[in-house]
Amino acid sequence: MQHFHYQDDELYAEQIPLHAIAKEIGTPCYVYSRAAIEENWLAFDNALQHKPHRICYAVKANSNIAILNLLAKLGSGFDIVSIGELERVIAAGGDPNKIIFSGVGKSKSEIQRALEIGIYCFNVESEPELSRINDIALQINKIAHISLRINPNIDAKTHPYIATGLKENKFGIEIENAWTLITKIKNLTHIKLIGISCHIGSQLTELDPFIEALDRILELVKIIKEKNINLQHINIGGGLGIRYHSENPPTTKQYITAICEHLSHSTLEIIIEPGRAIIANAGMLLTRVEYLKCTPHKNFAVVDAAMNDLLRPALYDAWQNILPIKQDIKPDKTLYDIVGPVCESADFLGKDRLLSLLPDDILAIQTAGAYGFSMSSNYNSRPRAAEVLVDKNKFHVIRQRETITDLFALEKIVP
Ligand code: LLP
């Protein structure tokens, strides 16, 4: 089902024309479709129905509490990487027992808070982190459940900034050292090893790297089993890619089927941590054309959204589709670079886009639900965009646009 679609030449989110949102809420503005989010989450849940499983949505992809609440109501768990994400999940009604805490730099206070709340497990990324968790658990008299995040040294074939499973990356425990570390856990009185995890990168468009990583992990799981250590789960992380342009990633069903085939002899719970595959295509960023600036070399459409609102094009040279919210019927299309008002040449949202534009036209940047708002900033003292959730024929502002006074509310002039 297409939750964003043209009807009578107008772009809609579910039953709401996007021009109505732009008119009432203004731009830039993120718009999400509730139905799309739910459909994407349920695709994972249905594909995994014959296996014990836990879907822990990666909060970093989009951490708005209204979205976390929708997912919690479906029964989702959450993969978090900071105390901020932990408190968001709790505020959104998430179940602590379905929270997994990942990340290479967990601070003492973050670990303590997570233990007090009673999260399901920590994905441990190094030996010093393991000792720190043990020390804190001892102090507050808790047993910490942990899973070791293994770095299997697999090329995820994705952008180097979002590849995490190679030896040169800071993530996880080298697979060769994993067994030595596991033997040390016996001496840590307040640690219980319950799983093995890995996450080799994001926006993977091929199945092979996932399967290779899983096979390496399974060799380790076999050794653990032979030593009579009982695990509860295997966590295969997130990373399933989506189509932004011409990529052809596996569907959720194909991905899960391939994983389950490799786990057909295992009774362990399967944990997954998808972010992008749940929320990316459920969101668009609306922006208004401020100026058309045509030069002998280039035509620029200067819009009111910028790299501070959507960083992916500037940071990864990422391509995201840009659509007019009124379908072009005029034949006079021109090649434009769609750029923002920020003072950096990296401030572009799309290059060489063939569009028919006039000032004040509204454009929609597609597949912006993941790593869009969550990576936005106030650079150039720009208030962050509003966020709207569409639910059939209604829409709700789930984050107000920041005001100018919000920008410096925490600052102070000194004598
Ligand atoms: N689990 C862990 C431990 C992760 O580090 C990540 C993402 C995920 C799960 C979710 O991965 P996903 O299913 O969303 O691919 N800002 C980048 C993506 C960074 C991903 C970081 N880790 C982008 O805009 O492409």
CSV table of C-alpha atoms and ligand atoms in Angstrom, one decimal:
chain,number,residue,atom,x,y,z
A,1,MET,CA,0.0,0.0,0.0
A,2,GLN,CA,1.3,3.5,-0.9
A,3,HIS,CA,0.7,5.7,2.0
A,4,PHE,CA,2.1,8.7,0.2
A,5,HIS,CA,0.4,9.0,-3.2
A,6,TYR,CA,-0.8,11.4,-5.8
A,7,GLN,CA,-4.6,12.0,-6.2
A,8,ASP,CA,-5.9,14.5,-8.7
A,9,ASP,CA,-2.3,15.7,-9.1
A,10,GLU,CA,-1.9,16.5,-5.4
A,11,LEU,CA,0.5,14.6,-3.1
A,12,TYR,CA,-1.2,13.0,-0.1
A,13,ALA,CA,-0.1,11.4,3.1
A,14,GLU,CA,-2.9,8.9,3.7
A,15,GLN,CA,-6.1,11.0,3.3
A,16,ILE,CA,-4.5,14.4,3.9
A,17,PRO,CA,-3.2,16.6,1.1
A,18,LEU,CA,0.3,17.8,2.0
A,19,HIS,CA,-0.5,21.3,1.0
A,20,ALA,CA,-3.0,21.5,3.9
A,21,ILE,CA,-0.2,20.6,6.3
A,22,ALA,CA,2.2,23.1,4.8
A,23,LYS,CA,-0.4,25.8,4.9
A,24,GLU,CA,-1.4,25.2,8.6
A,25,ILE,CA,1.9,24.2,10.1
A,26,GLY,CA,4.4,25.9,7.8
A,27,THR,CA,7.7,24.6,6.4
A,28,PRO,CA,10.1,23.0,6.8
A,29,CYS,CA,8.0,20.2,8.3
A,30,TYR,CA,8.5,16.5,8.7
A,31,VAL,CA,5.3,14.5,7.9
A,32,TYR,CA,5.0,10.8,8.9
A,33,SER,CA,2.3,8.2,8.0
A,34,ARG,CA,1.1,6.1,10.9
A,35,ALA,CA,-0.1,3.4,8.6
A,36,ALA,CA,3.3,3.2,6.9
A,37,ILE,CA,5.1,2.8,10.3
A,38,GLU,CA,2.8,0.1,11.5
A,39,GLU,CA,2.9,-1.8,8.2
A,40,ASN,CA,6.7,-1.7,8.2
A,41,TRP,CA,6.9,-3.0,11.8
A,42,LEU,CA,4.3,-5.7,11.2
A,43,ALA,CA,6.2,-6.9,8.2
A,44,PHE,CA,9.1,-7.9,10.6
A,45,ASP,CA,6.7,-9.3,13.1
A,46,ASN,CA,4.8,-11.4,10.6
A,47,ALA,CA,8.0,-12.7,8.9
A,48,LEU,CA,9.3,-13.9,12.3
A,49,GLN,CA,6.0,-15.3,13.6
A,50,HIS,CA,7.3,-18.9,13.7
A,51,LYS,CA,10.3,-18.1,15.7
A,52,PRO,CA,10.7,-16.7,19.2
A,53,HIS,CA,11.7,-13.1,18.5
A,54,ARG,CA,12.0,-9.6,19.8
A,55,ILE,CA,12.0,-6.6,17.5
A,56,CYS,CA,14.0,-3.8,19.1
A,57,TYR,CA,13.4,-0.7,17.0
A,58,ALA,CA,16.6,1.4,16.8
A,59,VAL,CA,15.5,4.7,18.4
A,60,LYS,CA,18.3,6.7,16.8
A,61,ALA,CA,16.5,6.5,13.4
A,62,ASN,CA,13.7,8.6,14.7
A,63,SER,CA,13.1,9.2,18.4
A,64,ASN,CA,9.9,11.3,18.5
A,65,ILE,CA,7.9,10.0,21.5
A,66,ALA,CA,4.7,9.8,19.5
A,67,ILE,CA,6.4,7.4,17.1
A,68,LEU,CA,8.0,5.4,20.0
A,69,ASN,CA,4.5,5.2,21.5
A,70,LEU,CA,3.0,3.8,18.3
A,71,LEU,CA,5.7,1.1,18.2
A,72,ALA,CA,5.3,0.3,21.9
A,73,LYS,CA,1.6,-0.2,21.4
A,74,LEU,CA,2.4,-2.8,18.7
A,75,GLY,CA,4.6,-4.6,21.2
A,76,SER,CA,8.0,-3.4,20.0
A,77,GLY,CA,11.2,-3.4,22.0
A,78,PHE,CA,13.8,-0.7,21.6
A,79,ASP,CA,17.5,-0.5,20.9
A,80,ILE,CA,19.0,2.6,22.6
A,81,VAL,CA,22.4,4.2,22.7
A,82,SER,CA,22.1,6.9,25.4
A,83,ILE,CA,20.3,7.9,28.6
A,84,GLY,CA,18.3,10.4,26.5
A,85,GLU,CA,17.0,7.6,24.3
A,86,LEU,CA,16.3,5.5,27.4
A,87,GLU,CA,14.2,8.2,29.0
A,88,ARG,CA,12.4,8.9,25.7
A,89,VAL,CA,11.4,5.2,25.5
A,90,ILE,CA,10.1,5.2,29.1
A,91,ALA,CA,8.2,8.5,28.5
A,92,ALA,CA,6.6,6.9,25.5
A,93,GLY,CA,5.4,3.9,27.5
A,94,GLY,CA,8.0,1.4,26.3
A,95,ASP,CA,8.5,-1.8,28.3
A,96,PRO,CA,11.9,-1.7,30.1
A,97,ASN,CA,12.1,-5.4,29.7
A,98,LYS,CA,12.3,-5.0,26.0
A,99,ILE,CA,15.1,-2.4,26.0
A,100,ILE,CA,18.6,-3.2,24.7
A,101,PHE,CA,21.4,-0.8,25.4
A,102,SER,CA,24.1,-0.6,22.6
A,103,GLY,CA,27.0,1.7,22.0
A,104,VAL,CA,30.7,1.9,22.7
A,105,GLY,CA,30.7,4.7,25.3
A,106,LYS,CA,28.2,3.9,28.0
A,107,SER,CA,28.9,6.3,30.9
A,108,LYS,CA,28.6,5.2,34.6
A,109,SER,CA,25.4,7.2,35.2
A,110,GLU,CA,23.9,5.7,32.0
A,111,ILE,CA,24.7,2.2,33.1
A,112,GLN,CA,23.4,2.8,36.6
A,113,ARG,CA,20.1,4.3,35.4
A,114,ALA,CA,19.6,1.4,32.9
A,115,LEU,CA,20.2,-1.1,35.7
A,116,GLU,CA,17.7,0.7,38.0
A,117,ILE,CA,15.1,0.8,35.3
A,118,GLY,CA,15.7,-2.9,34.7
A,119,ILE,CA,16.4,-3.1,31.0
A,120,TYR,CA,16.5,-6.4,29.2
A,121,CYS,CA,20.2,-6.4,28.3
A,122,PHE,CA,23.4,-4.5,27.5
A,123,ASN,CA,25.1,-5.1,24.2
A,124,VAL,CA,28.7,-5.0,25.5
A,125,GLU,CA,31.3,-3.6,23.2
A,126,SER,CA,34.6,-4.0,25.1
A,127,GLU,CA,36.3,-5.6,28.1
A,128,PRO,CA,36.6,-2.4,30.2
A,129,GLU,CA,32.8,-1.8,29.6
A,130,LEU,CA,32.2,-5.3,30.9
A,131,SER,CA,34.1,-4.6,34.2
A,132,ARG,CA,32.4,-1.2,34.6
A,133,ILE,CA,28.9,-2.8,34.3
A,134,ASN,CA,29.9,-5.5,36.8
A,135,ASP,CA,31.2,-2.9,39.3
A,136,ILE,CA,28.1,-0.7,39.1
A,137,ALA,CA,25.8,-3.8,39.3
A,138,LEU,CA,27.7,-4.9,42.4
A,139,GLN,CA,27.3,-1.4,44.0
A,140,ILE,CA,23.6,-1.3,43.5
A,141,ASN,CA,23.0,-5.0,44.0
A,142,LYS,CA,21.7,-6.0,40.6
A,143,ILE,CA,22.6,-8.7,38.1
A,144,ALA,CA,23.3,-7.2,34.7
A,145,HIS,CA,22.2,-9.3,31.7
A,146,ILE,CA,24.6,-8.8,28.8
A,147,SER,CA,25.1,-9.8,25.2
A,148,LEU,CA,28.5,-9.6,23.7
A,149,ARG,CA,28.5,-7.5,20.5
A,150,ILE,CA,30.9,-9.3,18.2
A,151,ASN,CA,32.8,-7.6,15.4
A,152,PRO,CA,32.9,-10.3,12.7
A,153,ASN,CA,35.2,-8.4,10.3
A,154,ILE,CA,32.7,-8.5,7.4
A,155,ASP,CA,32.4,-5.8,4.7
A,156,ALA,CA,28.8,-4.6,4.7
A,157,LYS,CA,29.3,-3.0,1.3
A,158,THR,CA,27.7,0.3,2.4
A,159,HIS,CA,28.9,3.9,2.8
A,160,PRO,CA,32.2,3.8,4.9
A,161,TYR,CA,30.7,6.1,7.6
A,162,ILE,CA,27.9,3.6,8.3
A,163,ALA,CA,29.9,0.3,8.1
A,164,THR,CA,30.5,-1.0,11.6
A,165,GLY,CA,31.6,-4.7,11.2
A,166,LEU,CA,35.2,-4.3,10.0
A,167,LYS,CA,38.3,-4.7,12.2
A,168,GLU,CA,39.2,-1.0,11.7
A,169,ASN,CA,35.8,0.1,13.1
A,170,LYS,CA,35.4,1.0,16.8
A,171,PHE,CA,32.5,-1.3,17.3
A,172,GLY,CA,32.2,-4.7,19.0
A,173,ILE,CA,34.6,-7.3,20.3
A,174,GLU,CA,37.0,-8.9,17.8
A,175,ILE,CA,35.6,-12.3,17.1
A,176,GLU,CA,39.1,-13.9,17.8
A,177,ASN,CA,39.1,-12.4,21.4
A,178,ALA,CA,35.5,-13.3,22.2
A,179,TRP,CA,36.1,-16.7,23.8
A,180,THR,CA,38.8,-15.3,26.1
A,181,LEU,CA,36.4,-12.6,27.2
A,182,ILE,CA,33.6,-15.1,27.8
A,183,THR,CA,35.9,-17.2,30.1
A,184,LYS,CA,36.5,-14.1,32.2
A,185,ILE,CA,32.8,-13.5,32.7
A,186,LYS,CA,32.8,-16.5,35.1
A,187,ASN,CA,34.7,-14.3,37.6
A,188,LEU,CA,32.3,-11.3,37.3
A,189,THR,CA,29.8,-12.0,40.0
A,190,HIS,CA,27.2,-9.5,38.8
A,191,ILE,CA,27.2,-10.3,35.1
A,192,LYS,CA,25.0,-12.9,33.3
A,193,LEU,CA,25.8,-13.6,29.7
A,194,ILE,CA,22.5,-14.2,27.8
A,195,GLY,CA,23.3,-13.5,24.2
A,196,ILE,CA,25.6,-12.8,21.3
A,197,SER,CA,25.0,-9.8,19.1
A,198,CYS,CA,26.3,-8.2,16.0
A,199,HIS,CA,25.5,-5.2,13.8
A,200,ILE,CA,27.7,-4.8,10.7
A,201,GLY,CA,26.3,-1.6,9.3
A,202,SER,CA,23.4,0.3,7.9
A,203,GLN,CA,21.7,0.6,4.5
A,204,LEU,CA,22.8,-2.9,3.4
A,205,THR,CA,21.3,-3.7,0.1
A,206,GLU,CA,22.6,-7.3,-0.2
A,207,LEU,CA,21.9,-10.4,1.8
A,208,ASP,CA,25.3,-12.0,1.7
A,209,PRO,CA,27.1,-9.8,4.3
A,210,PHE,CA,24.3,-10.5,6.8
A,211,ILE,CA,24.5,-14.2,6.2
A,212,GLU,CA,28.3,-14.3,6.4
A,213,ALA,CA,28.2,-12.4,9.7
A,214,LEU,CA,25.6,-14.7,11.0
A,215,ASP,CA,27.6,-17.8,10.1
A,216,ARG,CA,30.6,-16.4,12.0
A,217,ILE,CA,28.4,-15.7,15.0
A,218,LEU,CA,26.9,-19.2,14.9
A,219,GLU,CA,30.4,-20.8,15.1
A,220,LEU,CA,31.0,-18.9,18.3
A,221,VAL,CA,27.5,-19.8,19.6
A,222,LYS,CA,28.3,-23.5,19.0
A,223,ILE,CA,31.5,-23.2,21.0
A,224,ILE,CA,29.6,-21.5,23.9
A,225,LYS,CA,27.0,-24.3,23.8
A,226,GLU,CA,29.6,-27.0,23.9
A,227,LYS,CA,31.0,-25.4,27.1
A,228,ASN,CA,27.5,-25.7,28.6
A,229,ILE,CA,26.8,-22.0,28.8
A,230,ASN,CA,23.1,-21.4,28.1
A,231,LEU,CA,22.3,-18.4,25.9
A,232,GLN,CA,18.9,-17.0,25.4
A,233,HIS,CA,19.3,-15.1,22.2
A,234,ILE,CA,21.1,-14.2,19.0
A,235,ASN,CA,20.9,-10.5,18.1
A,236,ILE,CA,21.6,-9.8,14.4
A,237,GLY,CA,21.3,-6.0,14.7
A,238,GLY,CA,19.7,-3.7,12.2
A,239,GLY,CA,20.9,-2.6,8.8
A,240,LEU,CA,18.4,-3.7,6.3
A,241,GLY,CA,18.5,-1.1,3.5
A,242,ILE,CA,15.7,0.6,1.6
A,243,ARG,CA,15.3,2.0,-1.9
A,244,TYR,CA,16.2,5.7,-2.1
A,245,HIS,CA,17.0,5.7,-5.8
A,246,SER,CA,17.8,2.6,-7.8
A,247,GLU,CA,18.9,0.3,-5.0
A,248,ASN,CA,17.3,-3.1,-4.9
A,249,PRO,CA,17.5,-4.3,-1.3
A,250,PRO,CA,15.8,-7.5,-0.2
A,251,THR,CA,12.3,-7.2,1.2
A,252,THR,CA,11.8,-7.6,4.9
A,253,LYS,CA,10.3,-11.0,4.2
A,254,GLN,CA,13.3,-12.1,2.0
A,255,TYR,CA,15.8,-10.9,4.6
A,256,ILE,CA,14.0,-12.6,7.5
A,257,THR,CA,13.5,-15.8,5.6
A,258,ALA,CA,17.2,-16.0,4.7
A,259,ILE,CA,18.2,-15.4,8.4
A,260,CYS,CA,15.7,-18.0,9.7
A,261,GLU,CA,17.0,-20.6,7.2
A,262,HIS,CA,20.4,-20.2,8.8
A,263,LEU,CA,18.9,-20.5,12.2
A,264,SER,CA,16.6,-23.4,11.5
A,265,HIS,CA,18.4,-25.6,14.1
A,266,SER,CA,18.5,-22.9,16.7
A,267,THR,CA,15.9,-22.5,19.4
A,268,LEU,CA,17.4,-19.3,20.6
A,269,GLU,CA,15.3,-16.1,20.5
A,270,ILE,CA,16.1,-13.9,17.5
A,271,ILE,CA,16.5,-10.3,18.2
A,272,ILE,CA,16.6,-7.7,15.5
A,273,GLU,CA,17.3,-3.9,15.8
A,274,PRO,CA,15.8,-2.3,12.6
A,275,GLY,CA,15.6,1.4,12.4
A,276,ARG,CA,15.6,2.7,8.8
A,277,ALA,CA,13.5,-0.2,7.4
A,278,ILE,CA,10.7,0.8,9.8
A,279,ILE,CA,10.6,4.6,9.6
A,280,ALA,CA,12.5,5.8,6.5
A,281,ASN,CA,9.8,5.5,3.9
A,282,ALA,CA,7.1,6.5,6.4
A,283,GLY,CA,8.3,10.1,6.4
A,284,MET,CA,8.8,13.1,4.1
A,285,LEU,CA,10.2,16.6,4.6
A,286,LEU,CA,8.2,19.5,3.2
A,287,THR,CA,10.0,22.6,2.1
A,288,ARG,CA,9.1,25.8,0.3
A,289,VAL,CA,11.0,27.4,-2.6
A,290,GLU,CA,12.3,30.8,-1.5
A,291,TYR,CA,14.1,31.8,-4.6
A,292,LEU,CA,15.0,30.5,-8.1
A,293,LYS,CA,18.5,31.7,-8.7
A,294,CYS,CA,19.6,31.0,-12.3
A,295,THR,CA,23.1,31.5,-13.5
A,296,PRO,CA,24.8,30.7,-16.8
A,297,HIS,CA,26.4,27.6,-15.1
A,298,LYS,CA,23.7,26.3,-12.7
A,299,ASN,CA,20.1,26.8,-11.7
A,300,PHE,CA,19.5,26.8,-8.0
A,301,ALA,CA,16.2,26.4,-6.2
A,302,VAL,CA,16.9,27.9,-2.7
A,303,VAL,CA,14.4,26.3,-0.4
A,304,ASP,CA,13.7,26.9,3.3
A,305,ALA,CA,15.0,23.5,4.5
A,306,ALA,CA,18.7,23.0,4.8
A,307,MET,CA,21.5,20.6,5.9
A,308,ASN,CA,20.6,21.4,9.5
A,309,ASP,CA,17.2,19.9,8.9
A,310,LEU,CA,18.3,16.9,6.7
A,311,LEU,CA,22.0,16.1,7.0
A,312,ARG,CA,22.2,12.9,4.9
A,313,PRO,CA,22.9,14.5,1.5
A,314,ALA,CA,25.7,16.7,2.9
A,315,LEU,CA,27.2,14.0,5.1
A,316,TYR,CA,27.0,10.9,2.9
A,317,ASP,CA,26.3,12.5,-0.5
A,318,ALA,CA,23.0,10.6,-0.1
A,319,TRP,CA,20.4,10.8,-2.8
A,320,GLN,CA,16.8,11.3,-1.8
A,321,ASN,CA,13.9,11.8,-4.2
A,322,ILE,CA,12.4,15.3,-4.4
A,323,LEU,CA,8.7,15.6,-5.5
A,324,PRO,CA,6.5,18.6,-6.1
A,325,ILE,CA,3.4,18.4,-4.0
A,326,LYS,CA,1.4,19.5,-7.0
A,327,GLN,CA,2.3,17.0,-9.8
A,328,ASP,CA,4.1,18.7,-12.7
A,329,ILE,CA,1.8,19.0,-15.7
A,330,LYS,CA,3.8,21.8,-17.3
A,331,PRO,CA,6.4,20.5,-19.8
A,332,ASP,CA,9.0,23.3,-19.1
A,333,LYS,CA,11.2,21.4,-16.7
A,334,THR,CA,14.6,22.7,-15.7
A,335,LEU,CA,17.6,21.1,-14.0
A,336,TYR,CA,18.0,22.5,-10.5
A,337,ASP,CA,20.2,22.0,-7.5
A,338,ILE,CA,17.9,22.1,-4.5
A,339,VAL,CA,19.9,24.0,-1.9
A,340,GLY,CA,19.2,25.5,1.6
A,341,PRO,CA,20.0,28.9,3.2
A,342,VAL,CA,23.0,27.6,5.3
A,343,CYS,CA,26.4,29.1,4.5
A,344,GLU,CA,28.2,25.9,3.3
A,345,SER,CA,28.5,24.6,-0.2
A,346,ALA,CA,27.7,21.2,1.3
A,347,ASP,CA,24.2,22.5,2.0
A,348,PHE,CA,22.3,20.8,-0.7
A,349,LEU,CA,19.3,18.5,-0.5
A,350,GLY,CA,19.5,17.3,-4.1
A,351,LYS,CA,21.5,18.0,-7.2
A,352,ASP,CA,20.5,18.1,-10.8
A,353,ARG,CA,16.8,17.5,-10.3
A,354,LEU,CA,14.5,18.0,-13.3
A,355,LEU,CA,11.6,20.0,-12.0
A,356,SER,CA,9.2,22.7,-13.0
A,357,LEU,CA,9.3,25.3,-10.2
A,358,LEU,CA,8.0,28.7,-9.1
A,359,PRO,CA,8.8,30.6,-5.9
A,360,ASP,CA,6.6,29.4,-3.1
A,361,ASP,CA,6.1,26.0,-4.5
A,362,ILE,CA,6.2,23.2,-1.9
A,363,LEU,CA,8.5,20.2,-2.4
A,364,ALA,CA,8.5,16.9,-0.5
A,365,ILE,CA,11.8,15.1,0.1
A,366,GLN,CA,11.0,11.5,0.1
A,367,THR,CA,12.1,8.7,2.5
A,368,ALA,CA,13.2,11.2,5.1
A,369,GLY,CA,11.6,9.5,8.1
A,370,ALA,CA,14.9,7.8,9.3
A,371,TYR,CA,18.0,9.8,10.3
A,372,GLY,CA,16.2,13.0,9.2
A,373,PHE,CA,14.8,14.9,12.2
A,374,SER,CA,17.0,12.8,14.6
A,375,MET,CA,20.2,14.2,13.0
A,376,SER,CA,18.9,17.7,12.7
A,377,SER,CA,20.6,20.6,14.5
A,378,ASN,CA,20.4,24.4,15.1
A,379,TYR,CA,23.3,25.2,12.8
A,380,ASN,CA,23.2,28.8,11.6
A,381,SER,CA,20.7,29.4,14.5
A,382,ARG,CA,17.9,27.8,12.6
A,383,PRO,CA,15.0,26.6,14.8
A,384,ARG,CA,14.4,22.9,14.2
A,385,ALA,CA,11.4,21.8,12.0
A,386,ALA,CA,7.9,20.8,13.2
A,387,GLU,CA,6.9,17.2,13.0
A,388,VAL,CA,3.4,15.9,12.0
A,389,LEU,CA,1.9,12.5,12.2
A,390,VAL,CA,-0.9,11.7,9.8
A,391,ASP,CA,-3.5,9.1,10.8
A,392,LYS,CA,-6.0,8.5,8.1
A,393,ASN,CA,-7.9,11.7,7.7
A,394,LYS,CA,-6.4,13.5,10.7
A,395,PHE,CA,-3.1,15.0,11.5
A,396,HIS,CA,-1.4,15.8,14.7
A,397,VAL,CA,1.6,18.0,15.5
A,398,ILE,CA,3.9,15.7,17.4
A,399,ARG,CA,6.7,18.2,17.8
A,400,GLN,CA,6.2,21.9,17.6
A,401,ARG,CA,8.5,24.0,15.5
A,402,GLU,CA,11.2,25.5,17.7
A,403,THR,CA,10.9,29.2,18.4
A,404,ILE,CA,13.7,31.8,18.2
A,405,THR,CA,13.7,32.2,22.0
A,406,ASP,CA,14.2,28.4,22.3
A,407,LEU,CA,17.5,28.8,20.5
A,408,PHE,CA,19.2,30.7,23.3
A,409,ALA,CA,17.0,29.8,26.3
A,410,LEU,CA,19.9,27.9,27.9
A,411,GLU,CA,22.5,30.6,27.4
A,412,LYS,CA,23.6,33.4,29.6
A,413,ILE,CA,25.4,36.7,29.2
A,414,VAL,CA,28.1,37.1,31.9
A,415,PRO,CA,29.4,40.5,33.4
B,1,LLP,N1,21.7,-1.4,15.9
B,1,LLP,C1,22.8,-0.7,16.1
B,1,LLP,C2,23.8,-1.1,17.1
B,1,LLP,C3,23.1,0.4,15.3
B,1,LLP,O1,24.3,1.1,15.5
B,1,LLP,C4,22.2,0.9,14.3
B,1,LLP,C5,22.5,2.0,13.5
B,1,LLP,C6,21.0,0.1,14.2
B,1,LLP,C7,20.8,-1.0,15.0
B,1,LLP,C8,19.9,0.5,13.2
B,1,LLP,O2,20.4,0.4,11.9
B,1,LLP,P1,19.4,0.6,10.6
B,1,LLP,O3,18.4,-0.6,10.7
B,1,LLP,O4,18.7,1.9,10.8
B,1,LLP,O5,20.2,0.6,9.4
B,1,LLP,N2,22.9,8.2,10.0
B,1,LLP,C9,23.1,7.1,9.0
B,1,LLP,C10,22.8,5.7,9.6
B,1,LLP,C11,23.6,5.4,10.9
B,1,LLP,C12,23.2,4.1,11.5
B,1,LLP,C13,23.8,3.9,12.8
B,1,LLP,N3,23.5,2.7,13.5
B,1,LLP,C14,22.2,7.4,7.8
B,1,LLP,O6,21.5,8.4,7.8
B,1,LLP,O7,22.3,6.6,6.8
